[in-house]
Structures are given as structure tokens and as C-alpha cells.
Amino acid sequence: MRFVLSLTLIGVAHAQPVLNNFDLLVYGGTAGGVMTAGSAAREGLKVVLLEPGTHLGGMATGGLSRTDFGKKEVLGGLALEFYWRVGRKYEIGRYAQDVAWFYEPKIGEQVLREMLDEAGVRVLMRHRLREKTGVQRSGARLASITAESAGKPVVLKARMFADCSYEGDLMAQSGVRYTVGREPSSQYGESLAGVRDHTPKHQFLVRVSPFEANGKLLPEVDPGPKGAPGSGDRKVQAYNFRMILSTDPSNQVAFPKPPGYDPHRYELLARLLAASTEKLGRPPVMHEVTLIANIPNRKADINNSGAFSTDYIGKSWDYPDGDYSTRARIWQDHINYTKGFFYFLAHDPRVPRSLQDEVNSWGLAKDEFLDTDHWPHQLYIREARRMVGEYVMTQRDIQTDLKKADVIGMGSYNSDSHNIQRLATPDGAVENEGDMQVAVTPYQIPYRMIVPRRDQASNLLVPVCFSATHVAYSTLRMEPQYMIIGQAAGVAAAMALKAGKPVQDIDAGALSAKLKSQGSVFEWTPPPAGPAFFQNLFKLYGSEAGKRSLLPGQ
């Protein structure tokens, strides 16, 4: 069965107050949401995808163009199909094999829209779950949700639901248990859990005072307390914007000055640059204050790097459980901080001239994010709510207990949490706390972690705010894994509906087998040397067998 893609925008007069007869409703147009909707539609379900904003793909199209793939060999199914399709868009031979992982945001979103169109998913943009009273239940089942578009309520009914948002609002309003922040080390026996002792990366490597002349703390330093090592808290890792910048003068927009700009906000950065210059015997370069990952057409994905960078440390804590107005304020504060950071580097006289000149050789990419003044449309919400479901993935699941009977895919990226707080130390220096970068062995992802406890919701799947501790979530939170998990959620939804069972009771072995037949990967094999892996990958996905197994209509 095929349907026509429908993009219902704000203010469309033909939108009905009640939309029903859907098999699956997916909330959140993240990459994981797109794959959940697309895979379910390929299984024959009638699917509607709701996105509160105006773009599809979340971070996968919102600035994160340097793919956090870990071991490429664990990627399969729809996730790998996405990257294969991205590479095909460039049509430049072997280069396309590499650019598949480092692509332009506009190309990524184009591919996701095409995948939904081909699968026949109905897409409703600018439809946000009504705050606090957006979910209607019938016993343990979700019956409908109420969204708002152009300030007007729209009721949508479905037999199955999936929360694929970064925030987990549908999950939370459904009465499903969740957590926010860091578990103490004692809760699950995780050595990496809770407040971290001194960590070496993204740290102040030179001594810088965090105090004003009057003894008060400088801006961007938290008064604490830090907390005892291993203790839990409600704090989450730093968010940021993954900027897309260009070195092409014909494709640049100058770094904008934020409203109310105060250069004193970046006094700690000025001191860090001065101290680093003295220690190094040279001024820092841009790659030492940001992480630059080149993508096609003289553009780059710019990420956090070092002690004071694009991560807005300590300002994300109230976001996960915040109401819509609180989140909007935090989002805008992140925009202003980031604009100020680049404006400071580009214009402040305390910035070494060589660094300032290098920063000014870049600008916002004029051909990206056209409807948001070339600013990324997605804040990098690295972690928000996390469900406490049928199975909670913990540190042992990513380090020692690697096999799962109900496997739906694999993860392999290192355990990666960004810093959580920045504090003055007792001896008068500055410390960033919370960074976690620990290697993992490629591990299997269980189906049980995306289903709520059976007494809480029987027809809801949670492929993004899934059930994992802060430690385990830090490796699972990568966009390729969201896609892998989303594909599994879509297939599981179809199986549950066809069998007339709660999502907790489907045949997990049959789910694994179906996913494997669709190209999902459950075992990690180191790649052959040289470019052979890329050649084999693109040969497989360009083959007739690959097309029959993964592409609709073949």
C-alpha cells in the first residue's frame, strides 16, 4: 500500500480537527523518527509522522554532518541505506563513498524526505503535542493525542504510538516512568556513573583564575558544589549548536552580533587564550577552540573542542523537564551564547590577531538553513529524559555483557558524555566536570530497552529517549543508532498490530530475524584493509539484492 506524502503546514485551512484510522503515530521528526515511520510504512502500516518544527532529521540534518559512526561495520538496514543514498547524491565516484559520512545538512534532509515519500508516510509539520494534556489513554493503551497547529487543537487517533522526540514529551505524558540526570555509581554498580573525578579532556590545561577583582565568580562559572565522586544528580551534559560554516566568500554570512552582547561574558575565554599563548609560545589556532570537520563545497561542521568552546556548560539542566516556555528561553540563550562566542573571537581585541584572522576567514554558510537566518534549526540535545523501561541498559551492557537474545542492532561509539558543570577549584583555578570518553567493544542493542514496563503502556515504543543509564546512553545516543533503533521500532509496531499483542509480548526472535533479513547487523567483524569496506558496502547497496531487500517498490 502506498500513500502520498502530505506536508501540512501551519495555517492550512483543510486540516481536520480529528485525524484517525492510523496504524502508527510517530511523534518527532528526528532521524530516528523518520526511520520508525518509514520502516513501519514499508511493512504496510498507515503511518503519520508529527514534527513540532519545520524540518526533518533532527541533528542528522541540523548541523551534525560529521557522523558519529564508531565502527562503520555495525551499521546496516535503513541507517546504512540513508548514508548510501547521501553518497549517491554527490555522484562523484569514490569521493561519494567518503562524503556519505560527512555531508551537507540540506542533502541529508532531502534524502530523508525522499525516503518518507517513497514509503508513503503522511507528515504533519508544526504539530506540537499539547502541553500537559496531550495524551488520551484507555487503560494501559494510548488512544489518541491532541496536537496544536497554528494555535488550534488537532486530535489524532492511532492503534500504536512511538515517541521519537529528543525530549520524550509523549512518553512522559503517557505516564511512563523516566529519569533525568546521572545515576549514582551505587545504583547499577557503574564505575563511570555519577559525578566524575578529574578528567583530562576538554579541560583547562593552563591555570586561569575564575574570579573577578572583587572576588566574585566570572560569568560561565558555576558556584557549585561539585558533588562527591560517584554521587548522582539531576544534571545533564552540555548542549550546543553544531554550526555549518563556509570558507567560500561567495557563500558566507558574517558572524552576527547577538542582542545585548557583552564581551565580559567571555572574560574567562580571554584569559584562557592569553594563558595558552604564553604556555604554547604561539597563539591558539581555531582548531584548538573548536573542532572543524570538513564537508563538501568548502564547508565544515563546527563542534565543541577544549575547555571553553561552543558547549554551553551548565545551562542545559532545566531543559528536559522544562515546560515549553522554559525550553524556548534556554534554546534562545544557547543561540545568544554561541553567537557571542563567535562574535567575540572575530572582533574582540583581546583575541590574538592570527586567531581572529582565521576565524574571520569563515562565515555562516549562506546556502544552509535558509529559513532560520543560516542558523542550525536544531539544538544539540545530547540527553534529556530517559525511560526506565522493561530493561535498563547499563555500563556492563556496553563493556562486558555484549550479547542479547532480543538483539535489534549494534552500537560501537565510545561512551561519550560532554562536560556537565564548570566550577572554581579550592586552589583558585577552573575545572570542567562530567566529561566521559571511554572506549567500548561493539555491543548488541536489545529490543526490551525501547518498550515501557507493561503496566505503564502497552502500545508505545520509545526509540530515542530509551531505557538506559546516563553511562550507557552516552554511547547509544548517536544518530546512526537512533536510525537503527527506529527501524526496529517500526517493524516491531507492525508485528504487534498484526499479532494483536502488546509491544512487550511480540516474538523477539522473529523480530531479530526480520531485521536481519532487511540488512541489520548483529555481529561485528573488523573490516578488510584499505578501501575494500567502502567498495563492498556500495557494491552491496547498489546491487539488485540490496535494492530488493531495502528499497520500496523493488
XYZ file of C-alpha atoms in Angstrom:
554
model
C 0.000 0.000 0.000
C 1.308 3.440 -0.898
C 0.276 6.891 0.256
C 1.141 10.404 -0.856
C 3.425 12.490 1.333
C 1.415 15.328 2.854
C 3.218 18.246 4.456
C 0.544 20.044 6.445
C 1.931 23.441 7.394
C 0.788 25.951 9.919
C -2.423 27.732 8.984
C -3.630 25.168 6.416
C -7.387 25.534 6.355
C -8.092 21.965 5.234
C -6.637 20.317 8.383
C -9.355 18.278 10.122
C -9.932 18.619 13.885
C -9.824 14.802 14.192
C -7.495 12.595 12.168
C -7.881 8.866 12.740
C -7.542 5.424 11.190
C -3.753 5.454 11.551
C -1.973 2.279 12.460
C 1.061 4.107 13.863
C 1.582 7.665 15.033
C 5.218 8.757 15.303
C 5.927 11.883 17.331
C 9.187 13.619 16.470
C 10.744 14.028 13.031
C 14.255 13.163 14.190
C 16.291 10.741 12.083
C 15.096 8.020 14.449
C 11.508 9.158 13.887
C 11.892 9.106 10.122
C 13.243 5.553 10.233
C 10.498 4.410 12.625
C 7.817 5.822 10.335
C 9.466 4.638 7.144
C 10.102 1.087 8.287
C 6.535 0.705 9.585
C 5.117 2.037 6.320
C 7.262 -0.425 4.364
C 5.610 -3.134 6.478
C 2.222 -1.972 5.198
C 1.093 0.219 8.081
C -0.724 3.502 7.630
C 1.642 5.929 9.350
C 1.507 9.575 10.348
C 4.618 11.449 11.479
C 4.228 14.616 13.568
C 7.068 17.114 13.862
C 6.706 20.182 16.123
C 9.116 22.204 13.986
C 9.628 22.807 10.289
C 12.411 20.359 9.442
C 13.009 16.631 9.386
C 16.082 14.830 10.644
C 16.862 16.470 13.969
C 20.625 16.689 14.435
C 21.301 14.478 11.399
C 20.205 17.436 9.261
C 20.652 20.202 11.817
C 24.416 20.601 11.780
C 25.790 17.228 12.843
C 27.322 16.371 9.489
C 30.410 14.639 10.868
C 28.732 11.308 11.519
C 29.499 9.633 14.846
C 29.624 6.174 13.323
C 32.147 4.419 15.582
C 32.682 1.164 13.702
C 31.039 1.541 10.283
C 30.705 -2.240 10.036
C 27.905 -2.279 12.657
C 25.671 -0.064 10.507
C 23.085 -1.799 8.376
C 19.473 -1.642 7.274
C 17.833 1.738 6.846
C 20.663 3.576 8.592
C 23.182 2.362 6.057
C 20.697 2.960 3.263
C 20.467 6.597 4.353
C 24.232 7.093 4.139
C 24.371 5.198 0.854
C 21.685 7.473 -0.597
C 23.529 10.551 0.661
C 26.703 9.372 -1.075
C 24.776 8.771 -4.289
C 23.567 12.397 -4.281
C 27.082 13.589 -4.954
C 27.691 11.259 -7.916
C 31.406 11.849 -7.913
C 32.795 8.358 -7.848
C 34.908 7.189 -4.993
C 34.625 10.563 -3.223
C 30.944 9.846 -2.677
C 31.918 6.828 -0.566
C 33.648 9.106 1.927
C 31.235 12.018 1.767
C 28.391 9.705 2.763
C 29.553 10.150 6.366
C 30.430 13.881 6.083
C 27.604 15.515 4.153
C 25.780 18.814 3.807
C 22.657 19.204 6.014
C 20.421 20.135 3.078
C 21.379 16.903 1.301
C 20.626 14.816 4.384
C 17.160 16.325 4.764
C 16.445 15.841 1.068
C 17.245 12.144 1.393
C 15.041 11.695 4.469
C 12.107 13.397 2.753
C 12.536 11.138 -0.262
C 12.568 8.049 1.935
C 9.314 9.095 3.615
C 7.727 9.995 0.295
C 8.565 6.608 -1.201
C 7.283 4.779 1.877
C 4.001 6.721 1.834
C 4.215 8.318 5.265
C 1.897 11.223 5.976
C 3.916 14.063 7.528
C 2.417 16.876 9.603
C 4.854 19.684 10.298
C 4.361 22.289 13.035
C 2.199 19.937 15.061
C 3.295 20.041 18.690
C 1.867 17.862 21.451
C -0.470 19.889 23.611
C 1.290 20.711 26.843
C 0.345 18.623 29.909
C -2.953 17.311 28.497
C -1.869 15.995 25.107
C -2.324 12.240 25.657
C -5.608 10.381 25.994
C -5.484 6.823 27.353
C -7.803 3.850 27.575
C -6.470 1.647 30.319
C -2.885 0.675 29.540
C -3.255 1.780 25.945
C -2.794 5.176 24.375
C -5.927 6.031 22.389
C -5.170 9.432 20.876
C -3.112 12.560 21.240
C -4.009 16.202 20.901
C -1.548 18.330 18.999
C -1.640 22.039 18.335
C -1.096 23.650 14.957
C -1.492 27.392 14.449
C -2.875 27.518 17.980
C -5.708 25.131 17.174
C -6.096 21.602 18.576
C -5.938 18.600 16.297
C -6.845 15.167 17.671
C -5.077 12.192 16.140
C -6.063 8.596 16.814
C -3.898 5.552 16.179
C -3.522 1.949 17.258
C 0.179 2.284 18.023
C 2.435 5.173 19.065
C 6.162 5.919 19.035
C 7.870 8.810 20.803
C 10.896 9.679 18.672
C 11.496 13.168 20.054
C 14.687 14.141 21.848
C 12.631 15.398 24.807
C 10.308 12.428 25.400
C 7.157 14.516 25.926
C 4.766 11.880 24.574
C 6.402 9.272 26.777
C 6.205 11.494 29.855
C 2.564 12.474 29.315
C 1.699 8.807 28.859
C 2.608 8.128 32.473
C 5.699 6.100 31.608
C 8.426 6.149 34.225
C 11.566 8.053 33.284
C 14.630 9.661 34.820
C 16.799 12.728 34.212
C 20.446 13.254 35.060
C 23.120 10.964 36.432
C 22.557 7.836 38.490
C 24.898 7.330 41.446
C 27.584 4.735 40.905
C 25.990 2.547 43.560
C 22.605 2.236 41.804
C 23.708 -0.088 38.996
C 27.293 -0.759 40.014
C 28.706 1.523 37.296
C 32.246 2.777 37.817
C 31.670 5.619 35.324
C 28.404 6.817 36.876
C 27.711 9.981 38.782
C 29.992 12.928 39.371
C 33.370 12.394 37.778
C 36.712 12.868 39.459
C 39.313 14.791 37.477
C 39.151 14.025 33.740
C 41.869 15.049 31.253
C 39.970 16.029 28.097
C 38.234 19.345 27.298
C 39.875 20.620 30.442
C 41.742 23.755 31.478
C 45.352 22.774 30.777
C 46.683 26.146 31.902
C 45.934 27.909 35.140
C 43.260 30.567 34.795
C 41.591 32.439 37.644
C 37.764 32.258 37.636
C 37.396 35.312 39.869
C 36.744 38.983 39.289
C 38.925 41.571 41.026
C 36.205 41.854 43.702
C 36.300 38.110 44.367
C 33.073 37.237 42.581
C 32.967 34.397 40.056
C 33.343 35.264 36.391
C 30.456 34.620 34.013
C 30.122 30.998 32.850
C 31.487 29.570 36.124
C 29.030 27.764 38.416
C 29.251 28.232 42.178
C 28.813 24.505 42.834
C 29.022 22.378 44.876
C 30.594 19.826 42.573
C 29.331 16.782 44.437
C 31.225 13.757 45.676
C 32.726 11.446 43.013
C 30.199 8.787 42.073
C 27.216 10.668 43.504
C 24.118 11.181 41.391
C 22.379 14.390 40.391
C 19.728 15.772 38.031
C 22.234 17.492 35.760
C 22.652 16.697 32.044
C 25.580 17.110 29.695
C 26.115 20.341 27.808
C 24.138 21.177 24.679
C 25.440 23.215 21.766
C 24.784 24.170 18.176
C 26.743 22.320 15.510
C 27.491 25.258 13.246
C 27.891 24.892 9.490
C 30.485 27.430 8.365
C 31.979 28.204 4.963
C 35.339 29.485 3.739
C 33.859 30.457 0.368
C 33.451 34.270 0.336
C 30.559 33.952 -2.091
C 28.744 31.601 0.302
C 29.281 33.413 3.596
C 27.231 35.409 6.055
C 29.208 37.349 8.666
C 29.041 36.173 12.271
C 26.048 38.020 13.744
C 26.238 40.083 16.924
C 23.675 38.791 19.442
C 21.241 41.161 21.134
C 22.603 42.542 24.378
C 26.108 41.355 23.563
C 28.503 41.813 26.481
C 32.120 40.869 25.799
C 32.678 40.418 29.548
C 30.648 37.218 29.266
C 33.725 35.750 27.590
C 36.317 37.068 30.048
C 37.231 33.501 31.038
C 37.887 32.705 27.368
C 40.058 35.817 27.015
C 42.139 34.744 29.992
C 42.407 31.214 28.620
C 43.643 32.463 25.240
C 46.257 34.667 26.904
C 47.498 31.894 29.210
C 47.552 29.359 26.365
C 49.556 31.730 24.159
C 52.126 32.145 26.926
C 52.398 28.383 27.519
C 52.490 27.382 23.842
C 54.766 30.185 22.738
C 52.255 30.947 19.981
C 48.587 31.948 19.740
C 45.999 29.141 19.646
C 44.542 28.203 16.280
C 40.850 27.840 15.537
C 41.000 24.040 15.638
C 42.073 24.317 19.287
C 38.986 26.264 20.337
C 36.525 24.466 18.032
C 36.504 21.098 16.280
C 36.488 21.565 12.494
C 35.214 18.706 10.324
C 35.259 19.452 6.608
C 32.239 18.597 4.482
C 31.723 19.190 0.733
C 31.797 22.554 -1.010
C 34.208 24.388 1.298
C 32.002 23.971 4.350
C 32.599 22.442 7.770
C 30.684 21.097 10.743
C 31.973 23.026 13.780
C 31.784 21.328 17.181
C 32.998 21.888 20.717
C 36.687 21.455 21.498
C 38.719 22.377 24.538
C 37.946 23.979 27.878
C 35.828 26.922 26.647
C 34.114 26.401 23.317
C 30.658 26.026 21.779
C 29.338 23.788 24.578
C 27.217 25.941 26.871
C 28.218 24.140 30.033
C 25.737 24.048 32.904
C 22.874 25.702 31.053
C 21.004 22.578 29.899
C 19.934 21.227 33.284
C 16.400 22.652 33.277
C 15.642 21.711 29.684
C 14.485 18.051 29.938
C 11.595 18.626 32.339
C 11.048 22.271 31.436
C 7.750 23.499 30.053
C 7.642 24.830 26.510
C 8.348 28.424 27.539
C 11.319 27.364 29.675
C 12.767 25.366 26.815
C 12.270 28.241 24.383
C 14.184 30.523 26.745
C 17.027 28.007 27.126
C 17.142 27.460 23.349
C 17.412 31.202 22.701
C 20.038 31.565 25.423
C 22.122 28.911 23.647
C 21.764 30.859 20.392
C 22.897 34.077 22.056
C 25.815 32.379 23.803
C 27.030 30.791 20.569
C 26.604 33.952 18.532
C 28.528 35.829 21.191
C 31.276 33.207 21.241
C 31.983 33.571 17.522
C 31.483 37.337 17.545
C 33.999 37.604 20.393
C 36.561 35.507 18.510
C 36.003 37.531 15.350
C 36.096 41.045 16.858
C 37.420 41.319 20.396
C 40.860 42.981 20.610
C 41.956 40.504 23.296
C 41.835 37.675 20.740
C 45.261 37.143 19.127
C 45.297 38.651 15.644
C 46.244 35.397 13.901
C 43.328 33.556 15.514
C 40.980 36.427 14.772
C 42.022 36.466 11.121
C 41.494 32.702 10.876
C 38.028 32.923 12.425
C 37.112 35.750 10.046
C 38.062 33.598 7.067
C 34.876 31.658 7.918
C 31.241 32.682 7.961
C 27.813 31.123 8.278
C 27.098 29.012 5.200
C 24.658 31.059 3.153
C 23.178 28.027 1.371
C 22.211 26.189 4.583
C 19.310 26.755 6.999
C 17.639 29.282 4.745
C 14.565 29.842 6.921
C 16.488 30.395 10.185
C 18.976 33.056 9.073
C 21.526 30.333 8.283
C 21.500 29.187 11.897
C 21.037 25.444 12.611
C 17.385 24.615 13.169
C 18.166 22.016 15.840
C 19.767 22.492 19.256
C 22.011 19.531 20.044
C 20.030 17.967 22.878
C 22.587 15.343 23.742
C 20.488 13.905 26.547
C 17.130 14.724 28.110
C 14.635 12.315 29.635
C 15.475 8.611 29.647
C 12.783 5.979 30.047
C 13.016 3.395 32.820
C 11.572 0.503 30.850
C 11.455 -3.267 30.667
C 15.245 -3.371 30.534
C 17.712 -0.657 31.543
C 20.983 -0.736 29.631
C 23.955 -0.048 31.900
C 27.742 0.090 31.747
C 28.090 -3.681 31.704
C 25.959 -3.887 28.524
C 28.479 -1.770 26.613
C 31.637 -3.272 28.079
C 31.200 -6.925 29.124
C 27.647 -8.273 28.631
C 27.664 -7.653 24.878
C 25.206 -10.266 23.538
C 21.424 -10.005 23.692
C 18.785 -12.627 22.892
C 16.422 -9.917 21.603
C 19.023 -8.074 19.520
C 17.807 -5.346 17.145
C 21.113 -3.736 16.163
C 24.541 -2.720 17.372
C 26.369 0.235 18.873
C 30.089 0.950 18.841
C 30.800 4.632 19.509
C 32.805 5.302 22.653
C 31.000 6.203 25.842
C 30.850 9.956 25.246
C 29.359 12.464 27.650
C 30.262 16.119 27.356
C 31.056 18.205 30.402
C 28.213 18.933 32.791
C 29.464 21.729 35.019
C 32.300 24.271 35.265
C 33.484 25.206 38.725
C 36.180 27.041 40.654
C 38.590 24.663 42.374
C 39.601 25.062 46.040
C 43.043 26.297 44.946
C 41.606 29.088 42.782
C 41.696 27.515 39.307
C 38.894 26.329 36.994
C 37.683 22.778 36.356
C 35.213 21.311 33.884
C 33.403 18.249 35.252
C 31.437 15.442 33.659
C 33.430 14.542 30.537
C 33.396 10.831 29.757
C 35.272 9.358 26.797
C 35.763 5.634 27.300
C 36.172 3.073 24.529
C 33.608 0.291 24.172
C 33.576 -3.051 22.414
C 30.847 -3.229 19.725
C 27.748 -4.413 21.565
C 24.252 -5.601 20.760
C 21.184 -3.455 21.449
C 18.167 -5.269 22.983
C 14.566 -4.690 21.952
C 13.481 -4.568 25.607
C 15.097 -1.161 26.119
C 12.613 0.628 23.813
C 9.438 -0.706 25.458
C 7.888 0.674 28.655
C 7.016 -1.539 31.575
C 3.921 -3.464 30.592
C 1.722 -1.950 33.299
C 2.510 1.582 32.084
C 1.841 1.488 28.319
C 1.181 -1.475 26.036
C 1.165 0.257 22.649
C 4.034 2.738 22.932
C 7.618 2.447 21.675
C 10.432 4.842 22.644
C 13.347 4.705 20.153
C 15.159 7.911 21.239
C 14.568 8.525 24.964
C 15.028 4.799 25.501
C 15.785 2.947 28.705
C 19.464 3.390 29.571
C 21.563 4.902 32.302
C 23.496 8.100 31.732
C 26.614 5.987 31.135
C 25.042 3.653 28.566
C 23.085 6.438 26.891
C 26.342 8.269 26.246
C 27.322 5.708 23.580
C 23.849 4.840 22.316
C 22.851 8.483 21.676
C 24.414 8.663 18.205
C 22.288 9.410 15.133
C 23.138 6.135 13.319
C 21.983 4.196 16.392
C 18.764 6.213 16.597
C 18.158 5.190 12.962
C 18.939 1.530 13.672
C 16.630 1.506 16.691
C 13.956 3.375 14.744
C 13.886 0.736 12.023
C 13.400 -1.927 14.691
C 10.599 0.061 16.304
C 8.730 0.347 13.017
C 8.945 -3.378 12.343
C 8.004 -4.179 15.960
C 4.934 -1.950 15.702
C 3.787 -3.854 12.632
C 4.380 -7.217 14.320
C 2.472 -6.185 17.454
C -0.513 -4.931 15.480
C -0.649 -7.958 13.205
C -0.443 -10.324 16.170
C -2.838 -8.291 18.303
C -0.318 -8.220 21.157
C 1.201 -5.585 23.431
C 4.611 -4.404 22.294
C 6.136 -6.251 25.252
C 4.855 -9.626 24.012
C 5.934 -9.829 20.382
C 8.226 -12.653 19.294
C 11.659 -11.068 19.809
C 13.357 -13.839 17.868
C 11.089 -13.234 14.889
C 11.807 -9.511 15.141
C 15.563 -10.135 15.058
C 15.177 -12.461 12.082
C 13.076 -9.944 10.168
C 15.542 -7.145 10.827
C 18.454 -9.326 9.779
C 16.673 -10.102 6.504
C 16.437 -6.336 5.976
C 20.173 -5.848 6.316
C 20.521 -5.126 10.032
C 23.879 -6.092 11.528
C 24.164 -8.142 14.719
C 27.816 -9.221 14.673
C 30.904 -7.050 14.340
C 33.662 -8.178 12.024
C 36.736 -5.972 11.626
C 36.873 -4.546 8.092
C 39.391 -5.588 5.477
C 42.327 -3.293 4.978
C 42.202 -0.312 2.640
C 39.110 0.899 0.787
C 37.635 -2.583 0.383
C 34.980 -1.987 3.034
C 33.601 1.048 1.185
C 33.737 -0.797 -2.106
C 31.853 -3.772 -0.692
C 29.349 -1.536 1.073
C 28.425 0.443 -2.003
C 28.504 -2.671 -4.165
C 26.002 -4.328 -1.816
C 23.647 -1.352 -1.707
C 23.902 -0.846 -5.423
C 23.121 -4.481 -6.137
C 19.752 -5.820 -7.163
C 19.648 -7.926 -3.992
C 20.294 -4.852 -1.892
C 17.578 -2.915 -3.690
C 15.047 -5.734 -3.291
C 15.707 -6.052 0.422
C 15.819 -2.369 1.325
C 14.259 -0.110 -1.263
C 10.492 0.235 -1.707
C 8.872 -0.777 -4.941
C 11.662 -3.148 -5.981
